[in-house]
Amino acid sequence: MSRPYFIDQKIRDLSVMYEIISSIGTSLDLKKESDNFLSKVLKRFGYDIGSIMLKDNKTKLFKFITAKGYFKTDELIEKEYTFDKLGIDEIILTKKTIIKNQLTYDERKLIILPYLQDKVNSYAFVPIFFENELIGLLRLFSLSKNSFSERQIKMIESLTAKFAKTINHIHIMESLKETLNLFLDEKEKLFITLQSIADSVITTDIFRKITFINRKAEEITGWQSKEALGKDLTEVFKIIDKKNEKNIERGFESLIKSGEPVSIGNNLTLITKNKSKKIISTGVCAPIKNRTGDISGTVLIFNEIIDKELRDSEFIRAKKLESLGLLAGGIAHDFNNLLTAILGNIGLAMVNLPPEHKTYSRLKEAEKASLKARDLVTQLLTFSKGGEPMKKILSPSQLLQDTANLVLLGSNVQCNFKIPNNLWHIYADEGQIGQVFHNILLNSCQAMPSGGIIEIKCENISLKTDSPFPLSAGQYVKIIIKDTGIGISSENLLKIFDPYYTTKPKGTGLGLSIAYAIIKKHEGYITVNSTLGKGTEFTIYLPAYKKISEEITSHTAEQFTKNIKKLKILVMDDEDLILNFIEDALKQLGYQVQCTKNSIETIQAYNKALNSGEPFDLVILDYTIPGEAGGKETINKLLEINPSLKAIISSGYSDDPIINEYKQVGFKGFLKKPYKIKELLNTIETILSN
Amino acid sequence: MGTYISTGVSALPDPYLAANEGIRNALTKINPNLFDKANKLVISLITQEYDPYWILKGIKENIDTSNIIGFTTAGFFTNDTILTKGVLIAIIISDEMEFFLNLEKNLSKDPKTVSYQLAKKITEILPVDDINALLILMPDAISSTVSVLVETLYDFLGAKIKYVGGGSGDNLRFLKTFQFTNDEIASDTVASALILTHKPIGISVYHGWQPISPPFVVTKAKGNIIYELDWQNAFDVYKDFIENYDKNVINYIHNEFAKTAINYPLGISLNTNSINYIVRDLIKTINGSLVCVGDVPENSVIRIMTSNYADLISEVKPALTYTKKQLYNNHPIGALVFYCVSRYLLSKELLLEEISLIKEALGNAPIIGCLSFGEIGSIESSIPEYHNKSVAICFFS
């Protein structure tokens, strides 16, 4: 079959051009793109060896990006252009393609690689230009002579021009990528900074849609970033007027108009996502301007008042209660003496009068008033130091249910309990905590004159050092008492724990302030949230008492390894729970233990043991036995029996003078309730070893 | 002493006995006194019926060397024998040549990395000073990754080496093939032998296929599969042309594709300087695609080829002349020939005539001929490629 040569040639040329042009620009990877281009040029033009050098944008030096057909090609590329810069200088000078179709001896010597000096018979170096700037060099070698025709070189130059454009695109893309990475780095830094700062920050676009909310703002508003983004600012940052509780929209519109930062005011009430209220202060809204000075959004900075004002108001309230306590403590003794005299004289006067005498009824009224005055003194003493709690281990669950049954008896208010079975115990004064529950439940009941529901919810909670409450880290029992009553205005809400503040016509204004004082004395915290017309929610945090059984087990195991003699210990405490726990713990550790519940039993037991010739080695006495002689009195009698007595006093009264005076009284050691097994054992061992 | 090449064949059905017979036949043609001082390379070509383990055992019992290389082929030939069932054992014994054997595994899994590993090993062996180097490649052709192998090796080893080889195949049944060196026998590998010598080596590839169709752009392809030609279903384009060109194939191109395609391979223009083509055999069609033996680059331009006896034979003499020319004034002492099995299937007489032409060029030097599944080498002075329907010739001097 005859084959017209010129058609064949044309087909071959077009095929080669089509294939190579189609393959240019198929990768955004400079190395891959160059590899591909060089490979195609070598194959389709029939050359044996080739390389591409490109100018480094930073160093302006020409470096090998790819090479093919050399021996140990990969190693040569690593050495970069130092191994062979053949042709570069000439092309930089002339900016024209160099073609050598037959090499002279001198020209061969210019080829640095020895094994190529004899093999290469022709070469062409094609400059790679982009917009008249030399950006690279395509070097092609052939083992045959006369391999580079003018036609082929023109084709290659045409392909190289297209390749140069792709190189430029890749450089632009790389530069954009670098810029984007820098931008992302900066964005990340800014994000971390905004997330880390202590202020709350929210940013919006010019349409008031939220574009960013930091962690602190999430915490205060209750809105998570993913929920808040894209929402209208007023939906997330909802502030209301304290007096009429109407929504306020501050700052945004005027800011957008003026372009100047605006204050959004102080002491504003923020409605959080779960509808609770928080007081915020020092809010500022500032414009975010772009490079051209146009406003592209806003940034809102604010703080929760708890950091400042709420803590201030807590401090003021504590001071008020302290003053009241000092006053009550100071006058209570004299006032009670006076009341005793008044009541005594009233009683004496009534004895001498027949009940039908009209003065009798007057005296009866005077007696009632005096008794009320005595109750009032008792209540006021709660604020004084003299009214320290008499703590014991108790279940808040039972206490809550008992108190609620008593308060709600005969009312049309229903009480729902949500209390888990594993609720921790608390170490508290039963009477005082009962009074707290009583006062709150009574308030709730009175807030629902037409009836309603009180919800009591308890849970175990562990607080860390960074909790928003003025509480130390540890385990707490959280108690929520929530009613569906009339609610309390935000203005009144700040005052409800103040003594003598009341909105009720017949209220004393002491109920909630007493509750506050009691909880404070128990190292707990009480807080309130309320919405007018919807109801009020009190939340109480009380320190939980650690699990006794767990402690015994862990410390028993530790102590069993020690060689303990069978020493005898006498323990006096009015609380069965404590006696049981100490007895179990000490017996397991090898001690002989006897328990007593009051001073008389203790002295009797001590005497009996002494007389039997097996005296107690140690006595542990509770400081307070209600209605009877406590530890202080008991030790006096025991010391009379045995002056070398070894005794430990235990007390739950945190600020009792006994803490500093126990040695003067005759005790060898002191245990502050609640104590851990380890503390008990350490104290016992220290004393017995001395 | 110099270099001596001899061959021995056996068609005994037992592989161990066949190996024994083959190598003894080869050994009888070499002076035994030469053995002690010389380097030895044993090339073993076996057809698919033979277990390489027993072949190696048989060889080792007769010759003391650790340079044994071989693979499964569709058949083989020597100066006077053509067999499609049997064993050919060739011995090269020389004090001028050094042999380095290698077997790289997992060729189909990551051909680029495997090829690079082989290239690195060769760069560690090959001295930088001027020496002739020949790399004989025996890859598993069923892995369809030979194109990548050849391209990667050339990229990293370059023109310092000459390349020749053929694909391990099994007479178009496409079952499992074996490649082996010394004690290692495996599939999906490339067995290679690097020969270093100060004597020149001649290489050439020829085929004689001519384009009959207009050019078609390969608009969609991956590896060795062409999905589209001229933005149309590849098989439809191919079929339309063939049916129009050869009315005889209309009835069976669908059912017996391989039988039709054996006469109408594809050709990729070698380069702008050459009127030659790289031929691609078509082995099957899957869902409208055309599956080739070697890779076809996307956006390349192909033409449908055909040939006849005269055209095929016409290329032999120029190729032999070109090969011999590379030996300068040295006489050829033997030839290693990789001859495409489909070319043999087209015409056995053609092979006989080509053997006779090769013998003429060689004098009475031995021919180690292999019926291969694709051939590796350079047409004229081009970069080495993986070819089909071609003949790759290597002359030793």
XYZ file of N, CA, C and O in Angstrom, chain A residues 35-172:
552
model
N 7.513 16.661 34.867
C 7.827 15.259 34.540
C 7.075 14.828 33.279
O 7.635 14.264 32.355
N 5.799 15.103 33.318
C 4.909 14.692 32.241
C 5.290 15.377 30.926
O 5.386 14.734 29.874
N 5.544 16.671 31.012
C 5.881 17.440 29.814
C 7.177 16.922 29.197
O 7.260 16.649 27.992
N 8.190 16.741 30.032
C 9.493 16.288 29.536
C 9.392 14.887 28.923
O 9.938 14.609 27.855
N 8.649 14.022 29.623
C 8.485 12.653 29.158
C 7.859 12.626 27.757
O 8.317 11.907 26.863
N 6.812 13.436 27.586
C 6.121 13.468 26.286
C 7.032 14.025 25.199
O 7.063 13.509 24.075
N 7.752 15.094 25.523
C 8.625 15.715 24.514
C 9.706 14.728 24.076
O 9.973 14.564 22.877
N 10.312 14.049 25.060
C 11.371 13.089 24.713
C 10.826 11.982 23.809
O 11.417 11.659 22.779
N 9.683 11.421 24.243
C 9.134 10.282 23.488
C 8.654 10.678 22.105
O 8.967 10.029 21.109
N 7.874 11.743 22.074
C 7.212 12.061 20.813
C 8.107 12.796 19.815
O 7.764 12.943 18.653
N 9.232 13.322 20.303
C 10.166 13.925 19.359
C 11.379 13.023 19.126
O 12.228 13.329 18.308
N 11.452 11.944 19.920
C 12.492 10.946 19.683
C 13.860 11.335 20.199
O 14.870 10.998 19.599
N 13.920 12.052 21.341
C 15.213 12.381 21.946
C 15.484 11.423 23.104
O 14.576 10.809 23.656
N 16.755 11.360 23.494
C 17.131 10.332 24.463
C 17.202 10.832 25.901
O 16.889 10.102 26.830
N 17.666 12.041 26.065
C 17.902 12.555 27.418
C 17.335 13.966 27.492
O 17.369 14.709 26.501
N 16.849 14.338 28.627
C 16.319 15.692 28.755
C 16.201 16.132 30.190
O 16.231 15.314 31.116
N 16.088 17.433 30.358
C 15.877 17.969 31.704
C 15.183 19.314 31.606
O 15.210 19.959 30.552
N 14.558 19.690 32.689
C 13.940 21.020 32.747
C 14.486 21.720 33.993
O 14.499 21.153 35.084
N 14.972 22.932 33.771
C 15.412 23.754 34.895
C 14.442 24.918 35.006
O 14.034 25.482 33.994
N 14.079 25.253 36.239
C 13.180 26.394 36.432
C 13.807 27.371 37.418
O 14.534 26.972 38.329
N 13.500 28.645 37.192
C 14.069 29.666 38.081
C 13.287 29.697 39.395
O 12.054 29.770 39.384
N 14.030 29.618 40.486
C 13.391 29.692 41.798
C 12.992 31.146 42.049
O 13.803 32.055 41.939
N 11.718 31.344 42.358
C 11.196 32.700 42.529
C 11.877 33.459 43.660
O 11.969 34.682 43.613
N 12.347 32.722 44.660
C 12.957 33.407 45.811
C 14.449 33.652 45.596
O 14.939 34.754 45.769
N 15.164 32.566 45.198
C 16.626 32.704 45.078
C 17.051 33.203 43.708
O 18.184 33.629 43.531
N 16.127 33.156 42.740
C 16.399 33.535 41.349
C 17.439 32.627 40.687
O 18.013 32.954 39.652
N 17.706 31.482 41.275
C 18.640 30.520 40.683
C 17.868 29.481 39.885
O 16.720 29.174 40.214
N 18.527 28.935 38.865
C 17.886 27.880 38.070
C 18.165 26.526 38.713
O 19.315 26.207 38.991
N 17.132 25.767 38.913
C 17.294 24.458 39.549
C 16.583 23.391 38.715
O 15.560 23.675 38.089
N 17.116 22.173 38.784
C 16.467 21.080 38.063
C 15.157 20.707 38.738
O 15.126 20.462 39.929
N 14.110 20.678 37.946
C 12.826 20.218 38.476
C 12.593 18.762 38.039
O 11.973 17.992 38.736
N 13.143 18.414 36.887
C 13.016 17.034 36.411
C 14.121 16.724 35.401
O 14.671 17.630 34.772
N 14.432 15.461 35.299
C 15.414 15.008 34.302
C 15.092 13.567 33.966
O 14.560 12.833 34.804
N 15.376 13.185 32.760
C 15.107 11.803 32.329
C 16.213 11.322 31.395
O 16.730 12.099 30.599
N 16.551 10.046 31.550
C 17.505 9.427 30.644
C 18.946 9.572 31.066
O 19.835 9.071 30.387
N 19.205 10.288 32.185
C 20.575 10.319 32.721
C 20.793 9.052 33.533
O 19.843 8.429 33.995
N 22.052 8.726 33.760
C 22.337 7.632 34.679
C 22.274 8.191 36.098
O 22.865 9.212 36.391
N 21.558 7.498 36.974
C 21.309 7.973 38.345
C 20.617 9.335 38.327
O 21.016 10.281 39.001
N 19.566 9.423 37.530
C 18.852 10.680 37.344
C 18.435 11.314 38.669
O 18.608 12.506 38.879
N 17.888 10.486 39.558
C 17.351 11.034 40.808
C 18.444 11.703 41.638
O 18.225 12.745 42.245
N 19.647 11.098 41.627
C 20.728 11.699 42.404
C 21.185 13.016 41.785
O 21.539 13.956 42.491
N 21.163 13.082 40.457
C 21.588 14.313 39.788
C 20.633 15.456 40.084
O 21.060 16.591 40.276
N 19.340 15.140 40.135
C 18.353 16.187 40.433
C 18.610 16.739 41.832
O 18.543 17.933 42.072
N 18.948 15.832 42.748
C 19.216 16.252 44.115
C 20.374 17.246 44.176
O 20.397 18.162 44.975
N 21.368 17.000 43.288
C 22.541 17.890 43.314
C 22.217 19.262 42.725
O 23.055 20.154 42.718
N 21.072 19.388 42.167
C 20.586 20.614 41.553
C 21.515 21.086 40.434
O 22.197 20.271 39.804
N 21.568 22.355 40.223
C 22.177 22.790 38.974
C 23.689 22.785 39.010
O 24.349 22.991 38.012
N 24.259 22.502 40.160
C 25.715 22.573 40.253
C 26.394 21.525 39.377
O 27.524 21.721 38.961
N 25.706 20.424 39.085
C 26.370 19.368 38.327
C 26.537 19.723 36.860
O 27.396 19.189 36.188
N 25.714 20.604 36.407
C 25.800 20.914 34.993
C 24.968 22.149 34.681
O 23.759 22.124 34.748
N 25.648 23.258 34.335
C 24.872 24.452 33.986
C 25.046 24.787 32.507
O 25.004 25.934 32.086
N 25.249 23.736 31.780
C 25.465 23.885 30.342
C 24.316 24.660 29.692
O 23.167 24.272 29.786
N 24.664 25.740 29.026
C 23.685 26.455 28.222
C 22.995 27.593 28.917
O 22.483 28.496 28.259
N 22.995 27.593 30.210
C 22.204 28.611 30.922
C 22.744 30.013 30.625
O 21.983 30.908 30.239
N 24.040 30.171 30.805
C 24.616 31.509 30.618
C 24.335 32.050 29.213
O 23.957 33.211 29.055
N 24.502 31.179 28.222
C 24.303 31.618 26.841
C 22.847 32.010 26.587
O 22.571 33.012 25.922
N 21.946 31.226 27.134
C 20.520 31.523 26.904
C 20.107 32.784 27.647
O 19.347 33.609 27.120
N 20.645 32.978 28.831
C 20.330 34.213 29.562
C 20.790 35.416 28.732
O 20.122 36.438 28.653
N 21.921 35.229 28.081
C 22.489 36.322 27.285
C 21.715 36.561 25.988
O 21.345 37.684 25.665
N 21.461 35.470 25.264
C 20.869 35.625 23.921
C 19.346 35.511 23.911
O 18.708 36.007 23.004
N 18.795 34.842 24.902
C 17.349 34.568 24.979
C 16.866 33.782 23.764
O 15.724 33.884 23.334
N 17.760 33.019 23.147
C 17.382 32.240 21.968
C 17.722 30.775 22.160
O 18.652 30.429 22.900
N 16.982 29.927 21.434
C 17.233 28.483 21.503
C 18.612 28.155 20.926
O 19.016 28.705 19.900
N 19.321 27.273 21.630
C 20.634 26.843 21.134
C 20.453 25.471 20.494
O 19.912 24.563 21.117
N 20.915 25.330 19.286
C 20.819 24.025 18.616
C 22.213 23.600 18.171
O 22.930 24.361 17.505
N 22.627 22.421 18.567
C 23.909 21.867 18.105
C 23.621 20.489 17.523
O 23.367 19.541 18.269
N 23.611 20.392 16.226
C 23.284 19.105 15.601
C 24.516 18.236 15.372
O 24.406 17.062 15.057
N 25.715 18.846 15.516
C 26.955 18.064 15.488
C 27.892 18.723 16.492
O 28.037 19.939 16.503
N 28.508 17.903 17.310
C 29.301 18.480 18.385
C 30.788 18.399 18.083
O 31.276 17.362 17.599
N 31.472 19.472 18.373
C 32.926 19.463 18.263
C 33.499 18.865 19.543
O 32.773 18.685 20.533
N 34.798 18.618 19.523
C 35.458 18.056 20.701
C 35.273 18.995 21.902
O 34.921 18.559 23.006
N 35.445 20.292 21.650
C 35.320 21.262 22.749
C 33.907 21.320 23.304
O 33.706 21.458 24.512
N 32.963 21.223 22.368
C 31.556 21.267 22.807
C 31.199 20.036 23.641
O 30.445 20.121 24.608
N 31.763 18.901 23.256
C 31.513 17.681 24.040
C 32.059 17.836 25.459
O 31.471 17.371 26.426
N 33.182 18.489 25.580
C 33.811 18.628 26.890
C 32.979 19.488 27.845
O 33.143 19.425 29.054
N 32.122 20.305 27.236
C 31.248 21.122 28.074
C 30.214 20.273 28.818
O 29.656 20.687 29.827
N 29.945 19.062 28.257
C 29.011 18.158 28.926
C 29.761 17.527 30.095
O 30.729 16.789 29.899
N 29.351 17.876 31.273
C 30.113 17.502 32.464
C 30.105 16.000 32.711
O 31.110 15.426 33.100
N 28.974 15.346 32.460
C 28.900 13.919 32.766
C 29.722 13.131 31.745
O 29.406 13.146 30.548
N 30.798 12.457 32.168
C 31.732 11.824 31.221
C 31.067 10.806 30.301
O 31.392 10.758 29.118
N 30.149 10.007 30.848
C 29.574 8.955 30.007
C 28.709 9.522 28.906
O 28.377 8.831 27.943
N 28.310 10.815 29.022
C 27.509 11.429 27.963
C 28.370 12.114 26.904
O 27.926 12.370 25.792
N 29.618 12.411 27.264
C 30.480 13.164 26.338
C 30.656 12.429 25.007
O 30.657 13.035 23.948
N 30.772 11.106 25.087
C 30.951 10.332 23.860
C 29.631 9.912 23.231
O 29.567 9.651 22.040
N 28.624 9.846 24.067
C 27.353 9.320 23.553
C 26.507 10.391 22.862
O 25.880 10.145 21.848
N 26.439 11.575 23.458
C 25.568 12.622 22.916
C 26.132 13.145 21.601
O 27.318 13.458 21.509
N 25.287 13.237 20.597
C 25.734 13.718 19.291
C 25.036 14.991 18.836
O 25.419 15.606 17.855
N 23.978 15.329 19.512
C 23.324 16.615 19.198
C 22.485 17.034 20.396
O 22.097 16.210 21.211
N 22.268 18.327 20.488
C 21.403 18.806 21.575
C 20.741 20.115 21.206
O 21.179 20.821 20.298
N 19.686 20.411 21.956
C 19.008 21.706 21.812
C 18.580 22.169 23.189
O 18.078 21.370 23.977
N 18.828 23.438 23.460
C 18.383 24.020 24.726
C 17.335 25.086 24.402
O 17.628 26.054 23.714
N 16.136 24.859 24.905
C 15.024 25.755 24.556
C 14.672 26.604 25.776
O 14.361 26.067 26.836
N 14.751 27.929 25.623
C 14.393 28.771 26.774
C 12.891 28.711 27.040
O 12.094 28.569 26.107
N 12.544 28.814 28.298
C 11.114 28.856 28.668
C 10.826 30.282 29.131
O 11.331 30.730 30.164
N 10.067 30.988 28.320
C 9.741 32.384 28.623
C 8.299 32.522 29.093
O 7.409 31.842 28.581
N 8.110 33.419 30.031
C 6.739 33.851 30.325
C 6.754 35.378 30.346
O 7.441 35.991 31.159
N 5.993 35.967 29.424
C 5.942 37.416 29.263
C 7.345 38.012 29.219
O 7.702 38.889 30.017
N 8.135 37.466 28.309
C 9.501 37.952 28.039
C 10.494 37.730 29.177
O 11.631 38.175 29.110
N 10.061 37.071 30.210
C 11.007 36.781 31.295
C 11.423 35.324 31.198
O 10.568 34.430 31.059
N 12.724 35.068 31.281
C 13.215 33.694 31.232
C 12.909 33.016 32.563
O 13.444 33.406 33.600
N 12.040 32.037 32.528
C 11.679 31.369 33.785
C 12.222 29.942 33.837
O 12.145 29.287 34.880
N 12.775 29.466 32.717
C 13.287 28.101 32.765
C 13.990 27.716 31.480
O 14.114 28.523 30.535
N 14.443 26.471 31.474
C 15.206 25.980 30.334
C 14.887 24.503 30.110
O 14.925 23.705 31.053
N 14.547 24.186 28.864
C 14.314 22.786 28.495
C 15.536 22.312 27.726
O 15.884 22.884 26.689
N 16.213 21.290 28.252
C 17.421 20.800 27.586
C 17.162 19.406 27.029
O 16.692 18.526 27.748
N 17.475 19.252 25.753
C 17.207 17.968 25.092
C 18.493 17.463 24.437
O 19.194 18.231 23.766
N 18.807 16.191 24.678
C 20.004 15.586 24.093
C 19.602 14.384 23.250
O 18.661 13.671 23.595
N 20.370 14.198 22.167
C 20.118 13.021 21.339
C 21.430 12.264 21.125
O 22.501 12.877 21.020
N 21.317 10.952 21.069
C 22.512 10.145 20.815
C 22.838 10.128 19.321
O 23.886 9.636 18.920
N 21.906 10.655 18.526
C 22.136 10.701 17.074
C 22.500 12.119 16.666
O 22.135 13.083 17.338
N 23.158 12.195 15.530
C 23.460 13.516 14.982
C 22.213 14.080 14.301
O 21.317 13.334 13.910
N 22.186 15.388 14.180
C 21.142 16.086 13.400
C 19.717 15.729 13.829
O 18.831 15.555 13.005
N 19.522 15.612 15.100
C 18.183 15.246 15.589
C 17.233 16.433 15.692
O 16.031 16.255 15.868
N 17.771 17.641 15.633
C 16.929 18.811 15.890
C 16.737 19.629 14.614
O 17.586 20.443 14.239
N 15.587 19.360 13.959
C 15.287 20.135 12.762
C 14.627 21.450 13.187
O 14.113 21.574 14.312
N 14.624 22.394 12.285
C 14.023 23.691 12.575
C 12.529 23.530 12.876
O 11.989 24.171 13.772
N 11.901 22.637 12.078
C 10.464 22.390 12.274
C 10.186 21.861 13.684
O 9.290 22.336 14.372
N 10.976 20.917 14.105
C 10.778 20.332 15.436
C 10.998 21.363 16.537
O 10.248 21.433 17.505
N 12.040 22.159 16.353
C 12.337 23.178 17.373
C 11.189 24.178 17.482
O 10.778 24.575 18.575
N 10.617 24.550 16.333
C 9.475 25.481 16.351
C 8.299 24.855 17.101
O 7.602 25.530 17.859
N 8.112 23.573 16.837
C 7.008 22.868 17.542
C 7.274 22.870 19.046
O 6.391 23.139 19.855
N 8.511 22.566 19.399
C 8.843 22.499 20.825
C 8.724 23.881 21.472
O 8.229 24.015 22.593
N 9.153 24.912 20.763
C 9.040 26.281 21.309
C 7.576 26.641 21.551
O 7.235 27.279 22.553
N 6.749 26.209 20.592
C 5.319 26.483 20.743
C 4.754 25.767 21.980
O 3.995 26.341 22.761
N 5.179 24.515 22.168
C 4.719 23.752 23.338
C 5.283 24.353 24.628
O 4.601 24.426 25.662
N 6.522 24.804 24.563
C 7.171 25.373 25.738
C 6.459 26.646 26.202
O 6.352 26.907 27.395
N 5.977 27.437 25.223
C 5.247 28.666 25.576
C 3.991 28.320 26.372
O 3.644 28.992 27.360
N 3.338 27.232 25.941
C 2.129 26.822 26.660
C 2.504 26.270 28.044
O 1.842 26.539 29.040
N 3.586 25.518 28.050
C 4.074 24.968 29.322
C 4.416 26.115 30.300
O 4.120 26.042 31.500
N 5.012 27.205 29.755
C 5.386 28.347 30.599
C 4.157 28.947 31.279
O 4.197 29.334 32.453
N 3.071 29.031 30.511
C 1.838 29.587 31.095
C 1.352 28.716 32.248
O 0.913 29.217 33.285
N 1.448 27.410 32.023
C 1.016 26.494 33.095
C 1.913 26.652 34.323
O 1.431 26.656 35.459
N 3.206 26.793 34.074
C 4.148 26.986 35.190
C 3.744 28.234 35.971
O 3.710 28.260 37.203
N 3.428 29.282 35.212
C 3.022 30.520 35.866
C 1.749 30.328 36.693
O 1.645 30.811 37.817
N 0.796 29.587 36.113
C -0.448 29.310 36.860
C -0.140 28.553 38.148
O -0.700 28.848 39.203
N 0.757 27.576 38.013
C 1.094 26.781 39.205
C 1.770 27.672 40.257
O 1.467 27.581 41.445
N 2.667 28.555 39.777
C 3.314 29.481 40.720
C 2.268 30.347 41.423
O 2.353 30.579 42.630
N 1.292 30.821 40.630
C 0.232 31.662 41.222
C -0.547 30.846 42.258
O -0.816 31.312 43.360
